[in-house]
Structure formats: structure tokens, C-alpha cells
């Protein structure tokens, strides 16, 4: 098999071979998952804290594995990146998210997560363009979420691609803000439309003064740079109250709703999720 990974059969530490076999099996399953239509997008609402209105949904991939059941993206996205499947999976996510979002009301946006590796292939801009034209979704309704890790690589080419995407009219969000490093210099390098404050800061908002200070600083920063801010991982009414008091505009988290299948979007739109 030409796809045999580096050193696949090289280490024979006890227990390792079983672990590697399982991984190898998952890899083979992953290669078939797209044609077998085993992927699905779930959608988690983003709400405007002041108006309680849903302003968009983040698309989150799910893998309905034939025998393992639902496999988390935390388990298979990095595998997909390692074995070269992320480009085709990423293209499927873009196409599907745009197609589904095109059926929603005009003012509702859709956010799609991008892997740094999707920037390496050179075809990301084409994939975005074809997802938009096939679905007829307005570019302004598509938000692409990238992480700080992306900007560690190949900065010039990455920046050029981000600018090409921006020129299409799509919005670019910085995801998991504050978890990488040199975050501030990235904000200067590229004008993001939105900063998503990582849930690790939101989690300890009520208990740790430091978290409040960080959240406040990020929101000020966003405001000063003309970027909107979204707080991720809001789980309690207390966290939401803190965020509201500090002037945070958008929130996302289990308190509002967990990610749900596309078929639940209409219901979420018509139900008051916050009260
Ligand atoms: P992320 O982009 O930071 O997405 C948010 C994750 O937090 C989601 O996990 C979501 O279900 C979870 N979450 C939402 N609200 C809460 C909350 O209140 N509390 C807690 N504890 N968690 C919350 P999920 O769906 O398991 O996705 C995990 C990660 O997998 C995502 O993190 C993203 O990095 C990656 N991912 C998901 N879908 C895609 C995709 O289509 N493409 C790529 N490249 N990565 C994806
Ligand atoms: Ca995200
Ligand atoms: Ca995030
Ligand atoms: Ca994340």
C-alpha cells in the first residue's frame, strides 16, 4: 500500500501495534466516509446578546460511523489532516454548509471552520467560489473561521489567500482567540472581521478576575480594530450576564443551544432561545 504512513510498522512496543491498527482502520474508514455519505453538518446558533436574536449558525461536522456511532471531529479532523483527506472533506463542508444556509432567511449567516491545511493546496479559493455559486448563497453570508495556527505557516501565501477570500466578499473570523501565541501581531497582519473569544476564558469568567480582564481587553481590542467579538462556550446565565455587562455583542454555547442537525435550524430560528 503506497499510503503506508511513515514508520507504520516500525515500532513494536507492547500495546502500540493494537493502537496503531485501530488508527489504521479508522484511517481506511475515513477514506470511504465521504462516498458513503457518512458526514453530516450540525449547526450551533450564534445570538446577539442584546436582542436575543439568532444572527448565524456555525457548521460543525459530524461523522456517523457505521459501527462506532458518532465520531467527534476532535478525533478525526487531525487524522484527516495527516492522511490527506482534509481537502476533500473541507470542500464537502463548504459546499454543504452553503447549500443548507441558502435555504435560511437572508439575514442569517453561516460560519465554516477551515483547517490550515486547506490553505496549502492552492484550491481553497476555488472551492469557496464554487460552493457559493452552486448554492447561490451571497458571499456576505459566509464566515470562514481560521485559527492562529494558520498564521504560523507560510505567512505571505496565507495572507494573499485571505485577501483573495475577502475580495470575494466572505468574512474572516479568528477562532479560539487567545489560545495560540503572538495573537496580537496576527491581528495587525490581517484585518479579521470577527474575533471569537475562546471558551477557556469564558468558562472561568465568574470565578477568576483574570478571565474577566482578558475578555474585557479582547473586546476593547476588537472594538478598537473594528472587529466584532463573539464569546464561545457560554454555558451559564451568569457567564452571559457578565458578557452582556461588558458589552459583548454575540454569544454561542450550550446555554443557548448545543449544535443540532440541519433539520432543527428552522425550529431554532422560531424558538426564543434566550429569555
Ligand atoms: P471549534 O471550532 O472551537 O467549535 C466549537 C466546539 O465547541 C464544538 O465542538 C462545539 O460543539 C463545542 N461547544 C459549543 N458550545 C459549547 C459549550 O457551551 N461548552 C463546551 N464545552 N463546548 C461547546 P465540536 O463540534 O466537537 O468541534 C470540535 C472542533 O472540531 C471545532 O472546534 C473545530 O476546531 C473542529 N471542527 C468541527 N467541524 C469542523 C469542520 O467542518 N472543519 C474543520 N476543519 N474543523 C472542524
Ligand atoms: Ca469554530
Ligand atoms: Ca472555537
Ligand atoms: Ca477549537
mmCIF file of C-alpha atoms and ligand atoms in Angstrom:
data_model
loop_
_atom_site.group_PDB
_atom_site.id
_atom_site.type_symbol
_atom_site.label_atom_id
_atom_site.label_comp_id
_atom_site.label_asym_id
_atom_site.label_seq_id
_atom_site.Cartn_x
_atom_site.Cartn_y
_atom_site.Cartn_z
ATOM 1 C CA UNK A 1 0.000 0.000 0.000
ATOM 2 C CA UNK A 2 1.590 3.234 -1.102
ATOM 3 C CA UNK A 3 -0.313 5.173 1.541
ATOM 4 C CA UNK A 4 1.510 3.352 4.346
ATOM 5 C CA UNK A 5 2.440 6.154 6.748
ATOM 6 C CA UNK A 6 5.981 6.741 7.895
ATOM 7 C CA UNK A 7 7.016 4.109 10.394
ATOM 8 C CA UNK A 8 3.619 2.488 10.468
ATOM 9 C CA UNK A 9 5.099 -0.922 11.166
ATOM 10 C CA UNK A 10 8.307 0.191 12.758
ATOM 11 C CA UNK A 11 7.595 0.348 16.472
ATOM 12 C CA UNK A 12 6.703 -2.760 18.348
ATOM 13 C CA UNK A 13 6.281 -1.508 21.848
ATOM 14 C CA UNK A 14 3.706 -3.524 23.755
ATOM 15 C CA UNK A 15 0.228 -2.221 23.139
ATOM 16 C CA UNK A 16 1.379 0.095 20.393
ATOM 17 C CA UNK A 17 0.563 -2.207 17.497
ATOM 18 C CA UNK A 18 -3.028 -2.624 18.595
ATOM 19 C CA UNK A 19 -3.361 1.121 18.930
ATOM 20 C CA UNK A 20 -1.832 1.659 15.514
ATOM 21 C CA UNK A 21 -4.020 -0.959 13.917
ATOM 22 C CA UNK A 22 -7.092 0.787 15.290
ATOM 23 C CA UNK A 23 -5.835 4.054 13.910
ATOM 24 C CA UNK A 24 -5.091 2.485 10.550
ATOM 25 C CA UNK A 25 -8.590 1.070 10.459
ATOM 26 C CA UNK A 26 -10.093 4.447 11.277
ATOM 27 C CA UNK A 27 -7.989 5.925 8.501
ATOM 28 C CA UNK A 28 -9.376 3.451 5.957
ATOM 29 C CA UNK A 29 -12.904 4.123 7.192
ATOM 30 C CA UNK A 30 -12.264 7.848 6.881
ATOM 31 C CA UNK A 31 -11.197 7.465 3.264
ATOM 32 C CA UNK A 32 -14.541 5.866 2.475
ATOM 33 C CA UNK A 33 -16.718 8.103 4.633
ATOM 34 C CA UNK A 34 -17.276 10.808 2.028
ATOM 35 C CA UNK A 35 -18.504 8.480 -0.759
ATOM 36 C CA UNK A 36 -20.570 6.568 1.788
ATOM 37 C CA UNK A 37 -22.210 9.836 2.822
ATOM 38 C CA UNK A 38 -21.378 9.347 6.479
ATOM 39 C CA UNK A 39 -20.705 13.007 7.211
ATOM 40 C CA UNK A 40 -23.308 15.459 8.370
ATOM 41 C CA UNK A 41 -23.232 19.065 9.476
ATOM 42 C CA UNK A 42 -24.657 20.139 12.786
ATOM 43 C CA UNK A 43 -25.426 23.799 13.391
ATOM 44 C CA UNK A 44 -24.955 25.812 16.550
ATOM 45 C CA UNK A 45 -26.612 29.246 16.780
ATOM 46 C CA UNK A 46 -24.797 32.495 17.443
ATOM 47 C CA UNK A 47 -27.025 35.034 19.123
ATOM 48 C CA UNK A 48 -26.913 38.755 19.532
ATOM 49 C CA UNK A 49 -26.792 39.225 23.299
ATOM 50 C CA UNK A 50 -28.863 42.412 23.324
ATOM 51 C CA UNK A 51 -31.684 41.381 21.056
ATOM 52 C CA UNK A 52 -31.593 37.614 21.783
ATOM 53 C CA UNK A 53 -31.894 37.134 18.040
ATOM 54 C CA UNK A 54 -30.013 34.430 16.178
ATOM 55 C CA UNK A 55 -27.592 36.047 13.734
ATOM 56 C CA UNK A 56 -25.996 32.921 12.362
ATOM 57 C CA UNK A 57 -25.019 29.299 12.803
ATOM 58 C CA UNK A 58 -21.626 27.624 12.994
ATOM 59 C CA UNK A 59 -21.399 24.443 10.929
ATOM 60 C CA UNK A 60 -19.767 21.606 12.882
ATOM 61 C CA UNK A 61 -19.008 18.341 11.145
ATOM 62 C CA UNK A 62 -20.236 15.010 12.488
ATOM 63 C CA UNK A 63 -19.212 11.551 11.341
ATOM 64 C CA UNK A 64 -21.882 8.889 11.621
ATOM 65 C CA UNK A 65 -19.563 5.898 11.615
ATOM 66 C CA UNK A 66 -21.302 2.627 10.598
ATOM 67 C CA UNK A 67 -20.120 0.732 13.696
ATOM 68 C CA UNK A 68 -18.629 3.270 16.098
ATOM 69 C CA UNK A 69 -21.581 5.606 16.004
ATOM 70 C CA UNK A 70 -20.963 9.325 16.166
ATOM 71 C CA UNK A 71 -17.252 10.117 15.979
ATOM 72 C CA UNK A 72 -16.228 13.565 17.223
ATOM 73 C CA UNK A 73 -14.334 15.940 14.935
ATOM 74 C CA UNK A 74 -11.787 16.219 17.729
ATOM 75 C CA UNK A 75 -10.939 12.590 16.914
ATOM 76 C CA UNK A 76 -10.930 12.646 13.143
ATOM 77 C CA UNK A 77 -10.051 16.126 11.862
ATOM 78 C CA UNK A 78 -6.397 15.798 12.798
ATOM 79 C CA UNK A 79 -6.359 12.288 11.294
ATOM 80 C CA UNK A 80 -7.931 13.662 8.112
ATOM 81 C CA UNK A 81 -5.189 16.296 8.039
ATOM 82 C CA UNK A 82 -2.452 13.701 8.489
ATOM 83 C CA UNK A 83 -3.696 11.328 5.803
ATOM 84 C CA UNK A 84 -4.509 13.961 3.199
ATOM 85 C CA UNK A 85 -8.279 13.729 3.375
ATOM 86 C CA UNK A 86 -8.918 17.191 4.799
ATOM 87 C CA UNK A 87 -9.044 18.917 1.440
ATOM 88 C CA UNK A 88 -11.917 16.838 0.092
ATOM 89 C CA UNK A 89 -13.730 16.809 3.438
ATOM 90 C CA UNK A 90 -13.249 20.572 3.714
ATOM 91 C CA UNK A 91 -14.642 21.089 0.217
ATOM 92 C CA UNK A 92 -17.661 18.966 1.135
ATOM 93 C CA UNK A 93 -18.213 21.035 4.296
ATOM 94 C CA UNK A 94 -18.099 24.282 2.313
ATOM 95 C CA UNK A 95 -20.462 23.010 -0.351
ATOM 96 C CA UNK A 96 -22.928 21.533 2.132
ATOM 97 C CA UNK A 97 -22.924 24.476 4.537
ATOM 98 C CA UNK A 98 -23.563 26.946 1.699
ATOM 99 C CA UNK A 99 -26.301 24.795 0.198
ATOM 100 C CA UNK A 100 -28.091 24.409 3.530
ATOM 101 C CA UNK A 101 -27.639 28.050 4.541
ATOM 102 C CA UNK A 102 -29.115 29.190 1.222
ATOM 103 C CA UNK A 103 -32.486 27.870 2.456
ATOM 104 C CA UNK A 104 -32.383 30.024 5.621
ATOM 105 C CA UNK A 105 -33.651 33.614 5.950
ATOM 106 C CA UNK A 106 -31.427 36.197 4.222
ATOM 107 C CA UNK A 107 -30.083 37.797 7.390
ATOM 108 C CA UNK A 108 -28.791 34.538 8.862
ATOM 109 C CA UNK A 109 -25.090 33.815 8.319
ATOM 110 C CA UNK A 110 -23.205 30.536 8.289
ATOM 111 C CA UNK A 111 -19.732 30.006 9.746
ATOM 112 C CA UNK A 112 -17.440 27.278 8.425
ATOM 113 C CA UNK A 113 -14.241 26.052 10.086
ATOM 114 C CA UNK A 114 -11.147 25.807 7.919
ATOM 115 C CA UNK A 115 -8.094 23.677 8.565
ATOM 116 C CA UNK A 116 -4.731 25.379 7.994
ATOM 117 C CA UNK A 117 -4.004 22.576 5.526
ATOM 118 C CA UNK A 118 -6.821 23.741 3.263
ATOM 119 C CA UNK A 119 -4.705 26.826 2.643
ATOM 120 C CA UNK A 120 -1.773 24.764 1.420
ATOM 121 C CA UNK A 121 -3.390 23.092 -1.550
ATOM 122 C CA UNK A 122 -3.936 26.263 -3.542
ATOM 123 C CA UNK A 123 -7.528 25.364 -4.383
ATOM 124 C CA UNK A 124 -9.309 26.818 -1.346
ATOM 125 C CA UNK A 125 -10.422 29.972 -3.127
ATOM 126 C CA UNK A 126 -11.824 27.865 -5.966
ATOM 127 C CA UNK A 127 -13.678 25.625 -3.539
ATOM 128 C CA UNK A 128 -15.212 28.651 -1.829
ATOM 129 C CA UNK A 129 -16.194 30.183 -5.166
ATOM 130 C CA UNK A 130 -17.826 27.009 -6.396
ATOM 131 C CA UNK A 131 -19.681 26.449 -3.105
ATOM 132 C CA UNK A 132 -21.043 29.981 -3.370
ATOM 133 C CA UNK A 133 -22.050 29.768 -7.000
ATOM 134 C CA UNK A 134 -23.606 26.297 -6.732
ATOM 135 C CA UNK A 135 -25.728 27.383 -3.762
ATOM 136 C CA UNK A 136 -26.281 30.982 -4.866
ATOM 137 C CA UNK A 137 -25.534 31.975 -1.283
ATOM 138 C CA UNK A 138 -24.453 35.600 -1.027
ATOM 139 C CA UNK A 139 -20.764 35.761 -0.136
ATOM 140 C CA UNK A 140 -21.533 38.176 2.718
ATOM 141 C CA UNK A 141 -23.431 35.409 4.472
ATOM 142 C CA UNK A 142 -20.411 33.111 4.646
ATOM 143 C CA UNK A 143 -17.935 33.425 7.509
ATOM 144 C CA UNK A 144 -14.726 31.433 7.442
ATOM 145 C CA UNK A 145 -13.195 30.586 10.809
ATOM 146 C CA UNK A 146 -9.457 30.181 10.992
ATOM 147 C CA UNK A 147 -7.182 29.583 13.963
ATOM 148 C CA UNK A 148 -3.934 31.228 14.943
ATOM 149 C CA UNK A 149 -2.031 28.129 13.863
ATOM 150 C CA UNK A 150 -2.690 29.094 10.271
ATOM 151 C CA UNK A 151 -0.744 32.295 10.526
ATOM 152 C CA UNK A 152 2.317 30.474 11.797
ATOM 153 C CA UNK A 153 2.766 28.910 8.379
ATOM 154 C CA UNK A 154 3.867 30.461 5.165
ATOM 155 C CA UNK A 155 2.660 33.911 6.077
ATOM 156 C CA UNK A 156 2.883 35.594 2.694
ATOM 157 C CA UNK A 157 0.922 32.954 0.784
ATOM 158 C CA UNK A 158 -1.606 32.663 3.597
ATOM 159 C CA UNK A 159 -2.175 36.396 3.715
ATOM 160 C CA UNK A 160 -2.586 36.506 -0.050
ATOM 161 C CA UNK A 161 -5.235 33.781 0.137
ATOM 162 C CA UNK A 162 -7.049 35.530 2.978
ATOM 163 C CA UNK A 163 -7.156 38.701 0.917
ATOM 164 C CA UNK A 164 -8.476 36.801 -2.111
ATOM 165 C CA UNK A 165 -11.216 35.331 0.067
ATOM 166 C CA UNK A 166 -12.033 38.734 1.491
ATOM 167 C CA UNK A 167 -12.234 40.115 -2.061
ATOM 168 C CA UNK A 168 -14.946 37.544 -2.811
ATOM 169 C CA UNK A 169 -16.980 39.218 -0.085
ATOM 170 C CA UNK A 170 -16.774 36.472 2.563
ATOM 171 C CA UNK A 171 -15.954 37.328 6.171
ATOM 172 C CA UNK A 172 -12.984 36.000 8.070
ATOM 173 C CA UNK A 173 -13.101 35.203 11.783
ATOM 174 C CA UNK A 174 -10.243 34.452 14.166
ATOM 175 C CA UNK A 175 -11.360 31.370 16.103
ATOM 176 C CA UNK A 176 -10.226 30.252 19.587
ATOM 177 C CA UNK A 177 -8.660 33.645 20.166
ATOM 178 C CA UNK A 178 -6.129 33.748 22.973
ATOM 179 C CA UNK A 179 -5.127 30.097 22.914
ATOM 180 C CA UNK A 180 -2.259 30.376 20.454
ATOM 181 C CA UNK A 181 0.594 32.770 20.800
ATOM 182 C CA UNK A 182 1.550 36.120 19.294
ATOM 183 C CA UNK A 183 -2.157 36.729 18.842
ATOM 184 C CA UNK A 184 -1.731 40.465 18.841
ATOM 185 C CA UNK A 185 0.682 40.574 15.952
ATOM 186 C CA UNK A 186 -1.742 38.477 13.876
ATOM 187 C CA UNK A 187 -4.473 40.998 14.412
ATOM 188 C CA UNK A 188 -2.203 43.594 12.924
ATOM 189 C CA UNK A 189 -1.209 41.427 9.975
ATOM 190 C CA UNK A 190 -4.719 40.706 8.829
ATOM 191 C CA UNK A 191 -7.930 42.656 9.357
ATOM 192 C CA UNK A 192 -10.299 39.987 10.629
ATOM 193 C CA UNK A 193 -13.988 40.718 10.655
ATOM 194 C CA UNK A 194 -14.553 38.929 13.914
ATOM 195 C CA UNK A 195 -12.712 37.616 16.943
ATOM 196 C CA UNK A 196 -14.102 34.562 18.722
ATOM 197 C CA UNK A 197 -13.005 34.566 22.350
ATOM 198 C CA UNK A 198 -12.021 31.042 23.298
ATOM 199 C CA UNK A 199 -14.264 29.239 25.707
ATOM 200 C CA UNK A 200 -11.441 28.696 28.204
ATOM 201 C CA UNK A 201 -11.723 32.403 29.095
ATOM 202 C CA UNK A 202 -15.496 32.328 29.216
ATOM 203 C CA UNK A 203 -15.547 29.259 31.449
ATOM 204 C CA UNK A 204 -13.866 30.921 34.421
ATOM 205 C CA UNK A 205 -15.439 34.312 33.897
ATOM 206 C CA UNK A 206 -17.361 34.345 37.141
ATOM 207 C CA UNK A 207 -14.631 32.808 39.309
ATOM 208 C CA UNK A 208 -11.394 34.261 38.025
ATOM 209 C CA UNK A 209 -10.851 38.008 37.873
ATOM 210 C CA UNK A 210 -8.092 37.450 35.322
ATOM 211 C CA UNK A 211 -10.538 35.970 32.834
ATOM 212 C CA UNK A 212 -12.792 38.971 33.065
ATOM 213 C CA UNK A 213 -9.818 41.242 32.462
ATOM 214 C CA UNK A 214 -8.800 39.234 29.406
ATOM 215 C CA UNK A 215 -12.296 39.116 27.953
ATOM 216 C CA UNK A 216 -12.661 42.844 28.526
ATOM 217 C CA UNK A 217 -9.303 43.527 26.880
ATOM 218 C CA UNK A 218 -10.134 41.381 23.846
ATOM 219 C CA UNK A 219 -13.458 43.128 23.413
ATOM 220 C CA UNK A 220 -11.802 46.542 23.639
ATOM 221 C CA UNK A 221 -9.211 45.407 21.162
ATOM 222 C CA UNK A 222 -11.847 44.180 18.752
ATOM 223 C CA UNK A 223 -13.786 47.386 19.128
ATOM 224 C CA UNK A 224 -10.675 49.480 18.515
ATOM 225 C CA UNK A 225 -9.774 47.476 15.424
ATOM 226 C CA UNK A 226 -13.309 47.468 14.055
ATOM 227 C CA UNK A 227 -13.752 43.722 14.572
ATOM 228 C CA UNK A 228 -16.830 42.238 16.160
ATOM 229 C CA UNK A 229 -16.443 39.849 19.107
ATOM 230 C CA UNK A 230 -18.188 36.586 19.867
ATOM 231 C CA UNK A 231 -17.863 34.721 23.152
ATOM 232 C CA UNK A 232 -17.726 30.937 22.746
ATOM 233 C CA UNK A 233 -18.719 28.226 25.172
ATOM 234 C CA UNK A 234 -21.295 30.181 27.159
ATOM 235 C CA UNK A 235 -22.815 27.611 29.495
ATOM 236 C CA UNK A 236 -24.373 29.583 32.336
ATOM 237 C CA UNK A 237 -26.693 32.543 32.709
ATOM 238 C CA UNK A 238 -24.101 34.072 34.989
ATOM 239 C CA UNK A 239 -21.449 33.981 32.263
ATOM 240 C CA UNK A 240 -23.876 35.526 29.835
ATOM 241 C CA UNK A 241 -24.738 38.296 32.295
ATOM 242 C CA UNK A 242 -21.049 39.115 32.720
ATOM 243 C CA UNK A 243 -20.537 39.231 28.976
ATOM 244 C CA UNK A 244 -23.572 41.405 28.468
ATOM 245 C CA UNK A 245 -22.429 43.836 31.138
ATOM 246 C CA UNK A 246 -19.055 44.109 29.424
ATOM 247 C CA UNK A 247 -20.671 44.904 26.101
ATOM 248 C CA UNK A 248 -20.009 41.654 24.274
ATOM 249 C CA UNK A 249 -22.125 41.552 21.124
ATOM 250 C CA UNK A 250 -22.522 37.885 20.245
ATOM 251 C CA UNK A 251 -22.572 34.648 22.198
ATOM 252 C CA UNK A 252 -22.503 30.954 21.406
ATOM 253 C CA UNK A 253 -22.709 27.980 23.746
ATOM 254 C CA UNK A 254 -24.737 25.206 25.331
ATOM 255 C CA UNK A 255 -26.744 27.741 27.354
ATOM 256 C CA UNK A 256 -28.245 28.955 24.101
ATOM 257 C CA UNK A 257 -28.238 25.652 22.239
ATOM 258 C CA UNK A 258 -25.950 22.716 21.502
ATOM 259 C CA UNK A 259 -25.131 22.062 17.847
ATOM 260 C CA UNK A 260 -28.122 20.385 16.199
ATOM 261 C CA UNK A 261 -28.852 18.796 12.797
ATOM 262 C CA UNK A 262 -29.784 20.942 9.804
ATOM 263 C CA UNK A 263 -33.383 19.802 10.174
ATOM 264 C CA UNK A 264 -33.555 21.611 13.551
ATOM 265 C CA UNK A 265 -32.467 25.014 12.203
ATOM 266 C CA UNK A 266 -35.985 26.227 11.433
ATOM 267 C CA UNK A 267 -37.153 25.246 14.896
ATOM 268 C CA UNK A 268 -34.220 27.068 16.495
ATOM 269 C CA UNK A 269 -34.983 30.166 14.431
ATOM 270 C CA UNK A 270 -38.585 30.255 15.561
ATOM 271 C CA UNK A 271 -37.990 29.481 19.213
ATOM 272 C CA UNK A 272 -36.829 32.148 21.606
ATOM 273 C CA UNK A 273 -33.564 30.578 22.761
ATOM 274 C CA UNK A 274 -32.771 33.124 25.462
ATOM 275 C CA UNK A 275 -35.219 34.683 27.823
HETATM 276 P P1 LIG B 1 -14.491 24.938 17.443
HETATM 277 O O1 LIG B 1 -14.411 25.494 16.066
HETATM 278 O O2 LIG B 1 -13.891 25.751 18.535
HETATM 279 O O3 LIG B 1 -16.032 24.637 17.686
HETATM 280 C C1 LIG B 1 -16.660 24.785 18.928
HETATM 281 C C2 LIG B 1 -16.714 23.471 19.661
HETATM 282 O O4 LIG B 1 -17.187 23.723 20.983
HETATM 283 C C3 LIG B 1 -17.699 22.473 19.075
HETATM 284 O O5 LIG B 1 -17.205 21.162 19.324
HETATM 285 C C4 LIG B 1 -18.952 22.743 19.898
HETATM 286 O O6 LIG B 1 -19.841 21.640 19.925
HETATM 287 C C5 LIG B 1 -18.338 22.974 21.237
HETATM 288 N N1 LIG B 1 -19.195 23.791 22.106
HETATM 289 C C6 LIG B 1 -20.166 24.650 21.753
HETATM 290 N N2 LIG B 1 -20.721 25.244 22.826
HETATM 291 C C7 LIG B 1 -20.086 24.739 23.903
HETATM 292 C C8 LIG B 1 -20.218 24.967 25.319
HETATM 293 O O7 LIG B 1 -21.041 25.738 25.782
HETATM 294 N N3 LIG B 1 -19.383 24.258 26.109
HETATM 295 C C9 LIG B 1 -18.451 23.383 25.627
HETATM 296 N N4 LIG B 1 -17.671 22.743 26.495
HETATM 297 N N5 LIG B 1 -18.295 23.157 24.295
HETATM 298 C C10 LIG B 1 -19.106 23.834 23.445
HETATM 299 P P2 LIG B 1 -17.184 20.072 18.173
HETATM 300 O O8 LIG B 1 -18.389 20.198 17.304
HETATM 301 O O9 LIG B 1 -16.899 18.764 18.832
HETATM 302 O O10 LIG B 1 -15.958 20.503 17.300
HETATM 303 C C11 LIG B 1 -14.676 20.494 17.842
HETATM 304 C C12 LIG B 1 -13.688 21.145 16.919
HETATM 305 O O11 LIG B 1 -13.547 20.384 15.736
HETATM 306 C C13 LIG B 1 -14.099 22.537 16.475
HETATM 307 O O12 LIG B 1 -13.793 23.466 17.488
HETATM 308 C C14 LIG B 1 -13.246 22.692 15.246
HETATM 309 O O13 LIG B 1 -11.935 23.051 15.600
HETATM 310 C C15 LIG B 1 -13.231 21.274 14.690
HETATM 311 N N6 LIG B 1 -14.242 21.173 13.621
HETATM 312 C C16 LIG B 1 -15.570 20.946 13.707
HETATM 313 N N7 LIG B 1 -16.138 20.920 12.480
HETATM 314 C C17 LIG B 1 -15.148 21.169 11.598
HETATM 315 C C18 LIG B 1 -15.091 21.274 10.166
HETATM 316 O O14 LIG B 1 -16.092 21.198 9.429
HETATM 317 N N8 LIG B 1 -13.857 21.521 9.607
HETATM 318 C C19 LIG B 1 -12.730 21.643 10.384
HETATM 319 N N9 LIG B 1 -11.552 21.877 9.774
HETATM 320 N N10 LIG B 1 -12.747 21.557 11.717
HETATM 321 C C20 LIG B 1 -13.945 21.329 12.329
HETATM 322 CA CA1 LIG B 2 -15.021 27.377 15.152
HETATM 323 CA CA1 LIG B 3 -13.710 27.992 18.678
HETATM 324 CA CA1 LIG B 4 -11.172 24.734 18.708
#
